[in-house]
Each structure stands twice: as C-alpha cells, then as structure tokens.
Amino acid sequence: MARMRLNGMQELTRGLDQRARGANRDVQNIIRKHGASMNRRMAKNAPVDTGNLRRSIQLNLTNNGFTATVRPNANYASYVEYGTRYIYPSPYVRPAFYAEQELVIQAFRNMMR
C-alpha cells in the first residue's frame, strides 16, 4: 500500500487566506473610490434651483464596504431625472452611473491582472 504525505498545508492555507484578505481590501477600496466619484458626478450634474437636490445626494457603504449606494433623498428627485408632462427631464443620475460604470469595470480588470 502506497502512502502519500503532504507537508506545508498549514502554510499554504495561511498564504491563501492572506491573499484573499488583500483582495477583499482592494475590492472595498475600488467600491469606496468609485462610489465617492459617482457621488461627486451626480452632485455636479444635478440642476440647481435651491440646492436642495444637490445637498440630498448621499453615498452609503454597506455590506462591509462591498456595496456603495449613491442616491438623492429629495422627494422630487425622480421628477427631475425623468421629467413630467410639465417639465423636461434633466438627467443627472444615469449619466453619472454610465460614466462611472466603465471606470469600475476597468479597475476590476486591472486588479485581476
């Protein structure tokens, strides 16, 4: 009967855990950086009458930093974005999202190299 012995499994496991923690930090940094950038883009693109809409835009990081949510909290925000039958739309959320989307994808591609 043949026997096989594996040496260094604990070191291998420890090394893989360290790499995974480093990758998690990299992902969290990308999410935080691009969430803040999207927040700035939305605020810059938001039309200003009283400034309430611009001030209502907030960034929330959840899920241990793996999720960034940027949204306006003004109750009329969707009317400005999509318009009504009385006012033309002034998109500020979608352009910011689409511009930042490409940058996030590129950041993750660079991280995987």
Backbone as a chain_set.jsonl record, in Angstrom:
{"seq": "MARMRLNGMQELTRGLDQRARGANRDVQNIIRKHGASMNRRMAKNAPVDTGNLRRSIQLNLTNNGFTATVRPNANYASYVEYGTRYIYPSPYVRPAFYAEQELVIQAFRNMMR", "coords": {"N": [[0.838, -1.164, 0.0], [0.612, 2.159, -0.921], [1.699, 5.228, 0.441], [0.995, 8.656, 0.931], [2.254, 11.79, 1.756], [1.539, 15.045, 2.691], [3.202, 17.976, 3.057], [3.307, 21.201, 4.568], [0.723, 22.203, 4.354], [-0.617, 23.843, 6.184], [0.806, 26.245, 5.991], [0.269, 26.853, 3.331], [-2.533, 27.218, 3.427], [-2.66, 29.406, 5.173], [-1.287, 31.326, 3.623], [-3.017, 31.547, 1.405], [-5.294, 32.558, 2.669], [-4.327, 35.072, 3.487], [-3.878, 36.29, 0.992], [-6.504, 36.371, 0.065], [-7.694, 38.135, 1.908], [-6.283, 40.451, 1.269], [-7.174, 40.857, -1.364], [-9.866, 41.335, -0.851], [-9.705, 43.785, 0.51], [-8.764, 45.346, -1.591], [-10.956, 45.272, -3.346], [-12.904, 46.536, -1.741], [-11.723, 49.068, -1.565], [-11.853, 49.906, -4.235], [-14.64, 49.997, -4.613], [-15.362, 51.954, -2.707], [-13.899, 54.206, -3.624], [-14.939, 54.632, -6.245], [-17.624, 54.899, -5.687], [-17.64, 57.297, -4.238], [-16.739, 58.953, -6.267], [-18.86, 58.766, -8.077], [-20.824, 59.966, -6.55], [-19.859, 62.62, -6.488], [-20.022, 63.207, -9.242], [-22.8, 63.031, -9.693], [-23.73, 65.109, -8.042], [-22.5, 67.271, -9.277], [-23.75, 67.248, -11.786], [-26.412, 67.622, -11.144], [-29.276, 69.64, -11.517], [-29.55, 72.987, -10.329], [-31.658, 74.777, -8.331], [-32.667, 75.595, -5.795], [-30.718, 74.23, -4.492], [-31.284, 72.119, -2.891], [-31.699, 69.532, -3.969], [-29.117, 68.819, -4.837], [-27.737, 68.84, -2.384], [-29.025, 66.712, -1.188], [-28.021, 64.353, -2.178], [-26.492, 61.363, -1.397], [-23.924, 59.121, -0.282], [-23.843, 55.767, 0.613], [-22.191, 53.211, 2.222], [-22.397, 49.786, 2.425], [-22.689, 46.33, 3.502], [-20.194, 45.54, 4.527], [-18.512, 47.288, 3.141], [-18.609, 46.396, 0.548], [-20.666, 47.201, -1.029], [-21.844, 50.052, -2.576], [-24.068, 52.673, -2.382], [-25.471, 55.271, -4.044], [-27.563, 57.919, -3.884], [-30.174, 60.33, -4.459], [-32.016, 61.994, -1.94], [-34.125, 63.718, -1.991], [-37.586, 64.296, -2.273], [-38.586, 64.822, -4.791], [-36.786, 63.98, -6.658], [-36.877, 61.984, -8.702], [-38.646, 63.124, -10.514], [-37.184, 65.217, -11.556], [-35.124, 63.807, -12.8], [-36.452, 62.133, -14.721], [-38.462, 63.72, -15.771], [-41.712, 65.266, -16.291], [-45.054, 65.639, -17.511], [-45.116, 68.306, -17.579], [-42.564, 69.332, -17.232], [-39.297, 69.197, -18.693], [-37.038, 66.397, -18.78], [-34.101, 66.329, -16.745], [-31.535, 64.674, -16.759], [-29.355, 63.385, -14.332], [-28.554, 61.336, -12.733], [-28.384, 58.913, -14.257], [-26.4, 59.601, -16.317], [-24.145, 59.933, -14.661], [-23.936, 57.395, -13.533], [-23.47, 55.723, -15.821], [-21.062, 56.76, -16.776], [-19.341, 56.217, -14.64], [-19.546, 53.479, -14.458], [-18.005, 52.24, -16.506], [-15.452, 52.905, -15.632], [-15.29, 51.506, -13.217], [-15.441, 48.851, -14.08], [-13.064, 48.726, -15.555], [-11.233, 49.149, -13.47], [-11.567, 46.812, -11.952], [-10.746, 44.948, -13.84], [-8.043, 45.647, -14.075], [-7.235, 45.028, -11.493], [-7.39, 42.272, -11.511], [-5.285, 41.479, -13.055]], "CA": [[0.0, 0.0, 0.0], [1.404, 3.377, -1.037], [1.279, 6.329, 1.3], [1.389, 9.981, 0.466], [2.257, 12.747, 2.851], [1.589, 16.428, 2.228], [3.804, 18.889, 4.018], [3.125, 22.621, 4.292], [-0.675, 22.572, 4.103], [-0.978, 24.975, 7.039], [1.401, 27.438, 5.4], [-0.489, 27.133, 2.117], [-3.827, 27.753, 3.839], [-2.407, 30.738, 5.713], [-0.949, 32.198, 2.499], [-4.233, 31.796, 0.617], [-6.138, 33.453, 3.462], [-3.757, 36.42, 3.423], [-4.15, 36.83, -0.339], [-7.94, 36.658, -0.033], [-7.948, 39.365, 2.665], [-5.748, 41.552, 0.468], [-8.083, 41.077, -2.49], [-11.073, 41.946, -0.304], [-9.402, 45.2, 0.748], [-8.687, 46.002, -2.896], [-12.334, 45.424, -3.836], [-13.538, 47.57, -0.923], [-11.162, 50.363, -1.955], [-12.411, 50.259, -5.549], [-16.046, 50.356, -4.409], [-15.414, 53.232, -1.99], [-13.379, 55.255, -4.501], [-15.847, 54.917, -7.351], [-18.871, 55.396, -5.101], [-17.429, 58.719, -3.953], [-16.648, 59.637, -7.553], [-20.216, 58.866, -8.621], [-21.498, 60.976, -5.738], [-19.421, 63.927, -6.989], [-20.578, 63.404, -10.593], [-24.234, 63.307, -9.582], [-23.902, 66.448, -7.476], [-22.08, 68.234, -10.294], [-24.725, 67.239, -12.872], [-27.765, 67.921, -10.671], [-29.668, 71.031, -11.729], [-29.641, 73.719, -9.059], [-32.591, 75.895, -8.177], [-32.423, 75.981, -4.395], [-29.584, 73.46, -3.993], [-31.758, 71.025, -2.045], [-31.46, 68.262, -4.652], [-27.671, 68.562, -4.793], [-27.378, 68.504, -0.998], [-29.674, 65.471, -0.756], [-27.318, 63.199, -2.744], [-25.676, 60.749, -0.35], [-23.251, 57.848, -0.517], [-23.92, 54.826, 1.728], [-21.434, 51.972, 2.05], [-22.966, 48.697, 3.215], [-22.159, 45.001, 3.218], [-18.764, 45.6, 4.866], [-17.782, 48.044, 2.133], [-18.702, 45.763, -0.766], [-21.786, 47.789, -1.747], [-21.965, 51.507, -2.489], [-25.343, 53.169, -2.881], [-25.5, 56.724, -4.173], [-28.921, 58.279, -4.282], [-30.72, 61.582, -3.933], [-33.098, 61.756, -0.984], [-35.202, 64.684, -2.182], [-38.792, 63.575, -2.703], [-38.887, 65.134, -6.188], [-35.601, 63.641, -7.449], [-37.212, 61.229, -9.92], [-39.295, 64.03, -11.464], [-36.114, 65.955, -12.236], [-34.387, 62.852, -13.635], [-37.254, 61.609, -15.83], [-39.383, 64.731, -16.262], [-43.153, 65.041, -16.185], [-45.667, 66.222, -18.709], [-44.95, 69.751, -17.496], [-41.15, 69.729, -17.253], [-38.397, 68.317, -19.424], [-36.094, 65.705, -17.892], [-32.723, 66.799, -16.588], [-30.853, 63.507, -16.193], [-28.116, 63.582, -13.592], [-28.198, 60.053, -12.125], [-27.954, 57.97, -15.289], [-25.09, 59.92, -16.9], [-23.091, 59.665, -13.675], [-23.81, 55.942, -13.417], [-22.852, 55.14, -17.018], [-19.663, 57.192, -16.836], [-18.576, 55.536, -13.587], [-19.619, 52.039, -14.709], [-16.843, 51.834, -17.3], [-14.254, 53.04, -14.795], [-15.304, 50.409, -12.246], [-15.1, 47.634, -14.815], [-11.637, 48.802, -15.856], [-10.495, 48.984, -12.206], [-11.588, 45.388, -11.611], [-9.872, 44.24, -14.801], [-6.665, 45.923, -13.675], [-6.98, 44.31, -10.24], [-7.28, 40.85, -11.787], [-4.044, 41.188, -13.792]], "C": [[0.892, 1.239, 0.0], [0.827, 4.455, -0.127], [1.792, 7.638, 0.726], [1.285, 10.939, 1.645], [2.402, 14.153, 2.257], [2.149, 17.297, 3.344], [3.508, 20.325, 3.596], [1.699, 23.038, 4.033], [-1.101, 23.765, 4.963], [-0.421, 26.276, 6.47], [0.649, 27.838, 4.13], [-1.832, 27.779, 2.459], [-3.671, 29.176, 4.353], [-2.11, 31.729, 4.581], [-2.159, 32.538, 1.648], [-5.184, 32.733, 1.355], [-5.637, 34.892, 3.398], [-4.018, 37.057, 2.063], [-5.623, 37.199, -0.497], [-8.274, 37.936, 0.726], [-7.435, 40.581, 1.909], [-6.639, 41.883, -0.704], [-9.372, 41.734, -2.011], [-10.855, 43.433, -0.044], [-9.334, 45.966, -0.573], [-10.079, 46.258, -3.462], [-13.042, 46.524, -3.055], [-13.021, 48.956, -1.296], [-11.714, 50.834, -3.293], [-13.855, 50.735, -5.394], [-16.157, 51.719, -3.743], [-14.988, 54.39, -2.902], [-14.384, 55.633, -5.586], [-17.235, 55.327, -6.868], [-18.769, 56.882, -4.798], [-17.356, 59.523, -5.248], [-18.03, 59.798, -8.182], [-21.025, 59.907, -7.852], [-21.137, 62.382, -6.224], [-20.011, 64.218, -8.372], [-22.061, 63.755, -10.529], [-24.472, 64.718, -9.062], [-23.54, 67.525, -8.507], [-23.131, 68.364, -11.394], [-26.132, 67.633, -12.442], [-28.095, 69.383, -10.936], [-29.901, 71.723, -10.385], [-30.656, 74.847, -9.181], [-32.381, 76.441, -6.766], [-31.199, 75.273, -3.82], [-29.991, 72.279, -3.137], [-31.47, 69.668, -2.666], [-29.985, 67.884, -4.569], [-27.236, 68.152, -3.387], [-27.952, 67.166, -0.546], [-28.97, 64.218, -1.264], [-26.345, 62.66, -1.708], [-25.099, 59.424, -0.813], [-23.386, 57.006, 0.754], [-23.136, 53.576, 1.365], [-22.013, 50.929, 2.986], [-22.27, 47.393, 2.849], [-20.636, 44.971, 3.406], [-17.935, 46.3, 3.8], [-17.821, 47.446, 0.748], [-19.86, 46.31, -1.601], [-21.794, 49.294, -1.506], [-23.295, 51.894, -3.112], [-25.287, 54.689, -2.879], [-26.889, 57.08, -4.657], [-29.311, 59.629, -3.731], [-31.892, 61.259, -3.008], [-34.227, 62.774, -1.092], [-36.41, 63.961, -2.764], [-39.143, 63.817, -4.171], [-37.76, 64.724, -7.136], [-35.943, 62.906, -8.747], [-37.902, 62.103, -10.955], [-38.254, 64.835, -12.238], [-35.399, 65.033, -13.222], [-35.177, 62.464, -14.887], [-38.209, 62.622, -16.446], [-40.833, 64.355, -15.985], [-43.775, 65.596, -17.456], [-45.518, 67.739, -18.724], [-43.491, 70.209, -17.567], [-40.336, 68.707, -18.041], [-37.468, 67.613, -18.447], [-34.727, 66.384, -17.883], [-31.925, 65.669, -15.956], [-29.543, 63.888, -15.517], [-27.657, 62.29, -12.947], [-27.638, 59.108, -13.193], [-26.629, 58.341, -15.946], [-23.938, 59.643, -15.938], [-22.86, 58.163, -13.55], [-23.072, 55.357, -14.614], [-21.387, 55.543, -17.155], [-18.813, 56.418, -15.83], [-18.535, 54.027, -13.818], [-18.392, 51.548, -15.47], [-15.562, 51.896, -16.477], [-14.153, 51.923, -13.766], [-14.901, 49.103, -12.92], [-13.61, 47.606, -15.115], [-10.799, 48.603, -14.592], [-10.459, 47.52, -11.796], [-10.734, 44.572, -12.576], [-8.406, 44.432, -14.426], [-6.287, 45.152, -12.396], [-6.722, 42.821, -10.505], [-6.006, 40.486, -12.542], [-2.938, 40.776, -12.891]], "O": [[1.809, 1.356, 0.813], [-0.387, 4.564, 0.041], [2.864, 7.709, 0.126], [0.335, 10.887, 2.426], [3.278, 14.406, 1.43], [1.606, 17.333, 4.448], [3.464, 20.629, 2.404], [1.473, 24.139, 3.531], [-1.871, 24.609, 4.504], [-1.108, 27.297, 6.47], [0.421, 29.022, 3.886], [-2.22, 28.774, 1.846], [-4.462, 30.053, 4.008], [-2.628, 32.846, 4.584], [-2.318, 33.679, 1.215], [-5.807, 33.6, 0.743], [-6.431, 35.824, 3.27], [-4.346, 38.241, 1.99], [-5.953, 38.212, -1.113], [-9.061, 38.748, 0.239], [-8.081, 41.629, 1.908], [-6.846, 43.056, -1.016], [-9.914, 42.601, -2.697], [-11.725, 44.25, -0.345], [-9.796, 47.104, -0.659], [-10.35, 47.334, -3.995], [-13.715, 47.364, -3.652], [-13.793, 49.914, -1.34], [-12.008, 52.016, -3.469], [-14.246, 51.75, -5.97], [-16.958, 52.552, -4.165], [-15.647, 55.43, -2.941], [-14.646, 56.813, -5.816], [-17.947, 56.036, -7.578], [-19.7, 57.642, -5.067], [-17.855, 60.647, -5.314], [-18.336, 60.845, -8.754], [-21.819, 60.642, -8.44], [-22.013, 63.237, -6.357], [-20.446, 65.337, -8.643], [-22.523, 64.662, -11.221], [-25.321, 65.44, -9.585], [-24.2, 68.561, -8.591], [-23.379, 69.465, -11.885], [-26.966, 67.948, -13.29], [-27.299, 70.268, -10.622], [-30.387, 71.113, -9.433], [-30.527, 75.741, -10.018], [-31.975, 77.588, -6.576], [-30.694, 75.671, -2.771], [-29.135, 71.511, -2.698], [-31.044, 68.747, -1.97], [-29.654, 66.74, -4.259], [-26.451, 67.218, -3.227], [-27.425, 66.549, 0.379], [-29.295, 63.117, -0.818], [-25.488, 63.385, -1.203], [-25.694, 58.706, -1.617], [-23.078, 57.48, 1.848], [-23.383, 52.954, 0.332], [-22.111, 51.151, 4.193], [-21.38, 47.362, 1.999], [-19.898, 44.454, 2.568], [-16.778, 45.941, 3.58], [-17.135, 47.934, -0.15], [-20.02, 45.924, -2.759], [-21.754, 49.748, -0.362], [-23.608, 51.492, -4.232], [-25.082, 55.314, -1.838], [-27.34, 56.61, -5.701], [-28.842, 60.035, -2.668], [-32.668, 60.343, -3.282], [-35.198, 62.689, -0.34], [-36.269, 63.113, -3.644], [-39.938, 63.065, -4.734], [-37.787, 65.093, -8.31], [-35.348, 63.188, -9.787], [-37.764, 61.86, -12.154], [-38.423, 65.102, -13.427], [-35.102, 65.433, -14.348], [-34.63, 62.465, -15.989], [-38.715, 62.395, -17.545], [-41.128, 63.26, -15.505], [-43.058, 65.981, -18.38], [-45.76, 68.385, -19.744], [-43.219, 71.354, -17.926], [-40.646, 67.516, -18.053], [-37.143, 68.165, -17.396], [-34.275, 66.933, -18.888], [-31.662, 65.692, -14.754], [-28.731, 64.626, -16.076], [-26.473, 62.154, -12.638], [-26.542, 58.57, -13.039], [-25.788, 57.46, -16.122], [-22.879, 59.173, -16.352], [-21.717, 57.712, -13.469], [-22.141, 54.572, -14.438], [-20.563, 54.746, -17.605], [-17.693, 56.013, -16.141], [-17.579, 53.368, -13.41], [-17.805, 50.531, -15.1], [-14.688, 51.039, -16.613], [-13.057, 51.445, -13.473], [-14.102, 48.341, -12.376], [-12.962, 46.573, -14.947], [-9.757, 47.95, -14.645], [-9.425, 47.035, -11.338], [-10.076, 43.614, -12.171], [-7.623, 43.483, -14.459], [-5.156, 44.689, -12.251], [-5.93, 42.189, -9.805], [-5.678, 39.306, -12.659], [-1.833, 40.499, -13.357]]}, "num_chains": 1, "name": "protein.A"}
